[in-house]
C-alpha cells in the first residue's frame, strides 16, 4: 500500500507560465527548469535561489538538460540552444528540425546531444560545432522524448505512435521497437546501468523494459491520468513518475509496489528528476512551481513544509494549462 504525503522541502517560484521540464546537475547542487514563459532558470537546490535566467528562446521551452560535467545546459524550443551554466551565455543554437523540438539530452560525453521533435525524427548533434551528425527516422508520429544510455552507445526514443525505439547511437540503426502501450508514449529513461528502461504513457501506465531483449518486465498502474515523465533512482531500485493527476509516485522497481504518493502540486505534474544521490526528487508542474521533495520515507514532522501558492497563481496555471492542451492537440494528427 502506498503512503500519501506532502513533505515538500522547497517550492521554487519565479516562472510566469507552466514549468515543463526539470533536471538536477550531476553534483545535485543545482537545478535547471524549462518553462512556457520562454525562459530557462538555474536554481540553487539547497536555498531555492534563482541563480540565472537564460533568455533567448522566442517560444515555449519544452525540455532542459545538464551535461554530465554540469558545465553546460541544453534547452529545446523551436531550436536547440546550448548555454554556459556558469555565465548564462548562449554558446550554440542548433537548427535543423522542421518543427518544434520536444526533448533534448546530452550524451555522457558532452560532445554530443540528441533531440526529438514534432517532425517525427531524432537528431544527434556535435555540441561544439553545432553540426547534425545523423538523423534517425522510423517513428510515424511526434517523438516526445529521447535519452542516451549511460555509456552513450544507445539512444532510446518515445513517440505518439505508441512505441519506444532503441537505436545504435553511432550508426543510427533501430535495434528494437517496443510495443505494449495502448496510447502515446510521453517519456522514456534508461536506468543508470542501462540494463532497463522505463516509459510513461497516455494509457495511464508506467512500464519497465529489459533493454536487451525488449521484454516488458513491469507495468505500474495507479495514476488517475496521463503519465508525463519517469525517472530512475541512481541505484535503479526506485522509479518516480509524474502525472496529470497532480501527483508524483515513487515505485519499487522489483515488486512494482507504489511506495509513496507525493501530493502538493495543484495542477498537472509535467516532469520529475532524482538528484544524483537519490536523496531528493524534483518535480515541475502546470501550477508554475518546482518542488523539491525528500525521496525517502522519513517522518513528515522532520521536513520543512511550505505553503501552497496563492489563488492568483492557480488561476494563471489553469489558463496556462488550457493553452498548453490546445497547443498539443494541434499536433495530434502527427
PDB file of C-alpha atoms in Angstrom, residues 6-143:
ATOM      1  CA  UNK A   6       3.085  16.259   1.087  1.00  0.00           C
ATOM      2  CA  UNK A   7       6.532  16.683   2.616  1.00  0.00           C
ATOM      3  CA  UNK A   8       7.957  19.374   0.360  1.00  0.00           C
ATOM      4  CA  UNK A   9      11.439  20.700   1.153  1.00  0.00           C
ATOM      5  CA  UNK A  10      11.427  23.626  -1.297  1.00  0.00           C
ATOM      6  CA  UNK A  11       8.943  25.350  -3.593  1.00  0.00           C
ATOM      7  CA  UNK A  12      10.723  27.363  -6.274  1.00  0.00           C
ATOM      8  CA  UNK A  13       8.699  30.233  -7.725  1.00  0.00           C
ATOM      9  CA  UNK A  14       9.759  32.561 -10.498  1.00  0.00           C
ATOM     10  CA  UNK A  15       8.414  31.315 -13.810  1.00  0.00           C
ATOM     11  CA  UNK A  16       5.365  33.120 -15.188  1.00  0.00           C
ATOM     12  CA  UNK A  17       3.947  30.167 -17.127  1.00  0.00           C
ATOM     13  CA  UNK A  18       3.826  26.437 -16.502  1.00  0.00           C
ATOM     14  CA  UNK A  19       7.078  24.585 -15.935  1.00  0.00           C
ATOM     15  CA  UNK A  20       7.557  21.760 -18.396  1.00  0.00           C
ATOM     16  CA  UNK A  21      10.917  20.179 -17.563  1.00  0.00           C
ATOM     17  CA  UNK A  22      13.364  19.964 -14.677  1.00  0.00           C
ATOM     18  CA  UNK A  23      16.811  18.382 -14.199  1.00  0.00           C
ATOM     19  CA  UNK A  24      19.486  18.215 -11.496  1.00  0.00           C
ATOM     20  CA  UNK A  25      23.156  18.942 -12.100  1.00  0.00           C
ATOM     21  CA  UNK A  26      25.381  15.883 -11.655  1.00  0.00           C
ATOM     22  CA  UNK A  27      26.555  17.053  -8.208  1.00  0.00           C
ATOM     23  CA  UNK A  28      22.924  17.786  -7.201  1.00  0.00           C
ATOM     24  CA  UNK A  29      23.748  21.342  -6.100  1.00  0.00           C
ATOM     25  CA  UNK A  30      21.822  22.987  -8.928  1.00  0.00           C
ATOM     26  CA  UNK A  31      18.519  22.522 -10.672  1.00  0.00           C
ATOM     27  CA  UNK A  32      17.541  23.720 -14.135  1.00  0.00           C
ATOM     28  CA  UNK A  33      13.974  24.302 -15.322  1.00  0.00           C
ATOM     29  CA  UNK A  34      12.281  24.964 -18.658  1.00  0.00           C
ATOM     30  CA  UNK A  35       9.051  26.905 -18.958  1.00  0.00           C
ATOM     31  CA  UNK A  36       6.428  28.027 -21.410  1.00  0.00           C
ATOM     32  CA  UNK A  37       7.342  31.590 -20.384  1.00  0.00           C
ATOM     33  CA  UNK A  38      10.192  31.178 -22.966  1.00  0.00           C
ATOM     34  CA  UNK A  39      12.934  31.025 -20.322  1.00  0.00           C
ATOM     35  CA  UNK A  40      15.299  28.589 -18.648  1.00  0.00           C
ATOM     36  CA  UNK A  41      16.184  29.111 -14.985  1.00  0.00           C
ATOM     37  CA  UNK A  42      19.081  27.699 -12.962  1.00  0.00           C
ATOM     38  CA  UNK A  43      18.407  27.356  -9.234  1.00  0.00           C
ATOM     39  CA  UNK A  44      20.430  26.647  -6.105  1.00  0.00           C
ATOM     40  CA  UNK A  45      18.924  23.332  -4.997  1.00  0.00           C
ATOM     41  CA  UNK A  46      19.589  23.980  -1.291  1.00  0.00           C
ATOM     42  CA  UNK A  47      18.396  27.559  -0.883  1.00  0.00           C
ATOM     43  CA  UNK A  48      15.882  27.713  -3.740  1.00  0.00           C
ATOM     44  CA  UNK A  49      17.531  30.896  -5.054  1.00  0.00           C
ATOM     45  CA  UNK A  50      17.318  31.577  -8.780  1.00  0.00           C
ATOM     46  CA  UNK A  51      20.941  31.929  -9.923  1.00  0.00           C
ATOM     47  CA  UNK A  52      20.427  32.513 -13.652  1.00  0.00           C
ATOM     48  CA  UNK A  53      17.582  33.265 -16.035  1.00  0.00           C
ATOM     49  CA  UNK A  54      18.516  32.284 -19.574  1.00  0.00           C
ATOM     50  CA  UNK A  55      16.663  34.385 -22.130  1.00  0.00           C
ATOM     51  CA  UNK A  56      16.930  33.793 -25.838  1.00  0.00           C
ATOM     52  CA  UNK A  57      14.126  31.500 -26.900  1.00  0.00           C
ATOM     53  CA  UNK A  58      11.233  33.171 -28.701  1.00  0.00           C
ATOM     54  CA  UNK A  59       8.734  30.457 -27.817  1.00  0.00           C
ATOM     55  CA  UNK A  60       7.921  27.891 -25.137  1.00  0.00           C
ATOM     56  CA  UNK A  61      10.838  25.848 -23.792  1.00  0.00           C
ATOM     57  CA  UNK A  62       9.873  22.170 -23.696  1.00  0.00           C
ATOM     58  CA  UNK A  63      12.928  20.403 -22.291  1.00  0.00           C
ATOM     59  CA  UNK A  64      16.195  21.042 -20.490  1.00  0.00           C
ATOM     60  CA  UNK A  65      19.252  19.001 -19.527  1.00  0.00           C
ATOM     61  CA  UNK A  66      22.632  19.442 -17.815  1.00  0.00           C
ATOM     62  CA  UNK A  67      25.774  17.982 -19.346  1.00  0.00           C
ATOM     63  CA  UNK A  68      27.380  15.254 -17.218  1.00  0.00           C
ATOM     64  CA  UNK A  69      30.091  17.667 -16.030  1.00  0.00           C
ATOM     65  CA  UNK A  70      27.395  20.276 -15.204  1.00  0.00           C
ATOM     66  CA  UNK A  71      29.232  22.918 -17.252  1.00  0.00           C
ATOM     67  CA  UNK A  72      26.605  23.130 -19.981  1.00  0.00           C
ATOM     68  CA  UNK A  73      22.838  23.323 -20.206  1.00  0.00           C
ATOM     69  CA  UNK A  74      20.871  22.483 -23.337  1.00  0.00           C
ATOM     70  CA  UNK A  75      17.273  23.571 -23.875  1.00  0.00           C
ATOM     71  CA  UNK A  76      14.679  22.683 -26.507  1.00  0.00           C
ATOM     72  CA  UNK A  77      12.142  25.027 -28.088  1.00  0.00           C
ATOM     73  CA  UNK A  78      11.782  25.610 -31.816  1.00  0.00           C
ATOM     74  CA  UNK A  79      15.543  25.120 -31.792  1.00  0.00           C
ATOM     75  CA  UNK A  80      18.200  23.599 -29.512  1.00  0.00           C
ATOM     76  CA  UNK A  81      20.254  26.081 -27.524  1.00  0.00           C
ATOM     77  CA  UNK A  82      23.431  25.268 -25.570  1.00  0.00           C
ATOM     78  CA  UNK A  83      24.242  27.555 -22.635  1.00  0.00           C
ATOM     79  CA  UNK A  84      27.222  28.050 -20.338  1.00  0.00           C
ATOM     80  CA  UNK A  85      25.815  27.020 -16.954  1.00  0.00           C
ATOM     81  CA  UNK A  86      28.044  29.470 -15.044  1.00  0.00           C
ATOM     82  CA  UNK A  87      27.778  32.638 -17.108  1.00  0.00           C
ATOM     83  CA  UNK A  88      24.422  32.031 -18.778  1.00  0.00           C
ATOM     84  CA  UNK A  89      25.967  32.818 -22.165  1.00  0.00           C
ATOM     85  CA  UNK A  90      24.450  31.238 -25.264  1.00  0.00           C
ATOM     86  CA  UNK A  91      27.158  29.074 -26.862  1.00  0.00           C
ATOM     87  CA  UNK A  92      25.303  27.383 -29.726  1.00  0.00           C
ATOM     88  CA  UNK A  93      21.925  27.409 -31.422  1.00  0.00           C
ATOM     89  CA  UNK A  94      21.284  24.176 -33.309  1.00  0.00           C
ATOM     90  CA  UNK A  95      18.853  24.492 -36.202  1.00  0.00           C
ATOM     91  CA  UNK A  96      17.723  21.591 -38.365  1.00  0.00           C
ATOM     92  CA  UNK A  97      14.399  20.213 -37.219  1.00  0.00           C
ATOM     93  CA  UNK A  98      11.447  21.219 -39.391  1.00  0.00           C
ATOM     94  CA  UNK A  99       9.102  21.546 -36.413  1.00  0.00           C
ATOM     95  CA  UNK A 100       9.288  22.284 -32.690  1.00  0.00           C
ATOM     96  CA  UNK A 101      11.849  20.389 -30.610  1.00  0.00           C
ATOM     97  CA  UNK A 102      10.166  18.349 -27.892  1.00  0.00           C
ATOM     98  CA  UNK A 103      13.066  16.921 -25.877  1.00  0.00           C
ATOM     99  CA  UNK A 104      16.839  17.163 -25.612  1.00  0.00           C
ATOM    100  CA  UNK A 105      19.535  15.128 -23.841  1.00  0.00           C
ATOM    101  CA  UNK A 106      23.322  15.145 -23.553  1.00  0.00           C
ATOM    102  CA  UNK A 107      25.426  12.031 -24.012  1.00  0.00           C
ATOM    103  CA  UNK A 108      27.655  11.203 -21.024  1.00  0.00           C
ATOM    104  CA  UNK A 109      30.453  12.789 -23.025  1.00  0.00           C
ATOM    105  CA  UNK A 110      29.044  16.316 -23.531  1.00  0.00           C
ATOM    106  CA  UNK A 111      30.490  16.355 -27.039  1.00  0.00           C
ATOM    107  CA  UNK A 112      27.168  15.092 -28.382  1.00  0.00           C
ATOM    108  CA  UNK A 113      23.493  15.636 -27.712  1.00  0.00           C
ATOM    109  CA  UNK A 114      20.241  14.262 -29.072  1.00  0.00           C
ATOM    110  CA  UNK A 115      16.938  15.977 -29.768  1.00  0.00           C
ATOM    111  CA  UNK A 116      13.450  14.763 -30.633  1.00  0.00           C
ATOM    112  CA  UNK A 117      10.812  16.714 -32.493  1.00  0.00           C
ATOM    113  CA  UNK A 118       7.275  17.109 -33.737  1.00  0.00           C
ATOM    114  CA  UNK A 119       8.812  16.425 -37.175  1.00  0.00           C
ATOM    115  CA  UNK A 120       8.856  12.677 -36.207  1.00  0.00           C
ATOM    116  CA  UNK A 121      12.668  12.478 -36.095  1.00  0.00           C
ATOM    117  CA  UNK A 122      15.546  12.232 -33.643  1.00  0.00           C
ATOM    118  CA  UNK A 123      18.756  14.110 -34.417  1.00  0.00           C
ATOM    119  CA  UNK A 124      22.243  13.647 -32.959  1.00  0.00           C
ATOM    120  CA  UNK A 125      24.411  16.779 -32.876  1.00  0.00           C
ATOM    121  CA  UNK A 126      28.021  17.759 -32.337  1.00  0.00           C
ATOM    122  CA  UNK A 127      27.744  20.081 -29.334  1.00  0.00           C
ATOM    123  CA  UNK A 128      30.879  22.051 -30.231  1.00  0.00           C
ATOM    124  CA  UNK A 129      30.340  22.722 -33.924  1.00  0.00           C
ATOM    125  CA  UNK A 130      26.542  22.562 -33.955  1.00  0.00           C
ATOM    126  CA  UNK A 131      26.656  20.119 -36.877  1.00  0.00           C
ATOM    127  CA  UNK A 132      23.917  17.499 -37.220  1.00  0.00           C
ATOM    128  CA  UNK A 133      25.743  14.144 -37.222  1.00  0.00           C
ATOM    129  CA  UNK A 134      22.787  11.921 -38.065  1.00  0.00           C
ATOM    130  CA  UNK A 135      19.002  11.890 -38.322  1.00  0.00           C
ATOM    131  CA  UNK A 136      17.069   8.879 -37.014  1.00  0.00           C
ATOM    132  CA  UNK A 137      13.876   8.168 -38.954  1.00  0.00           C
ATOM    133  CA  UNK A 138      11.410   5.463 -38.001  1.00  0.00           C
ATOM    134  CA  UNK A 139       8.664   6.900 -35.846  1.00  0.00           C
ATOM    135  CA  UNK A 140       5.389   7.697 -37.590  1.00  0.00           C
ATOM    136  CA  UNK A 141       4.402  10.483 -35.218  1.00  0.00           C
ATOM    137  CA  UNK A 142       5.835  13.135 -32.897  1.00  0.00           C
ATOM    138  CA  UNK A 143       8.852  11.951 -30.892  1.00  0.00           C
TER     139      UNK A 143
END
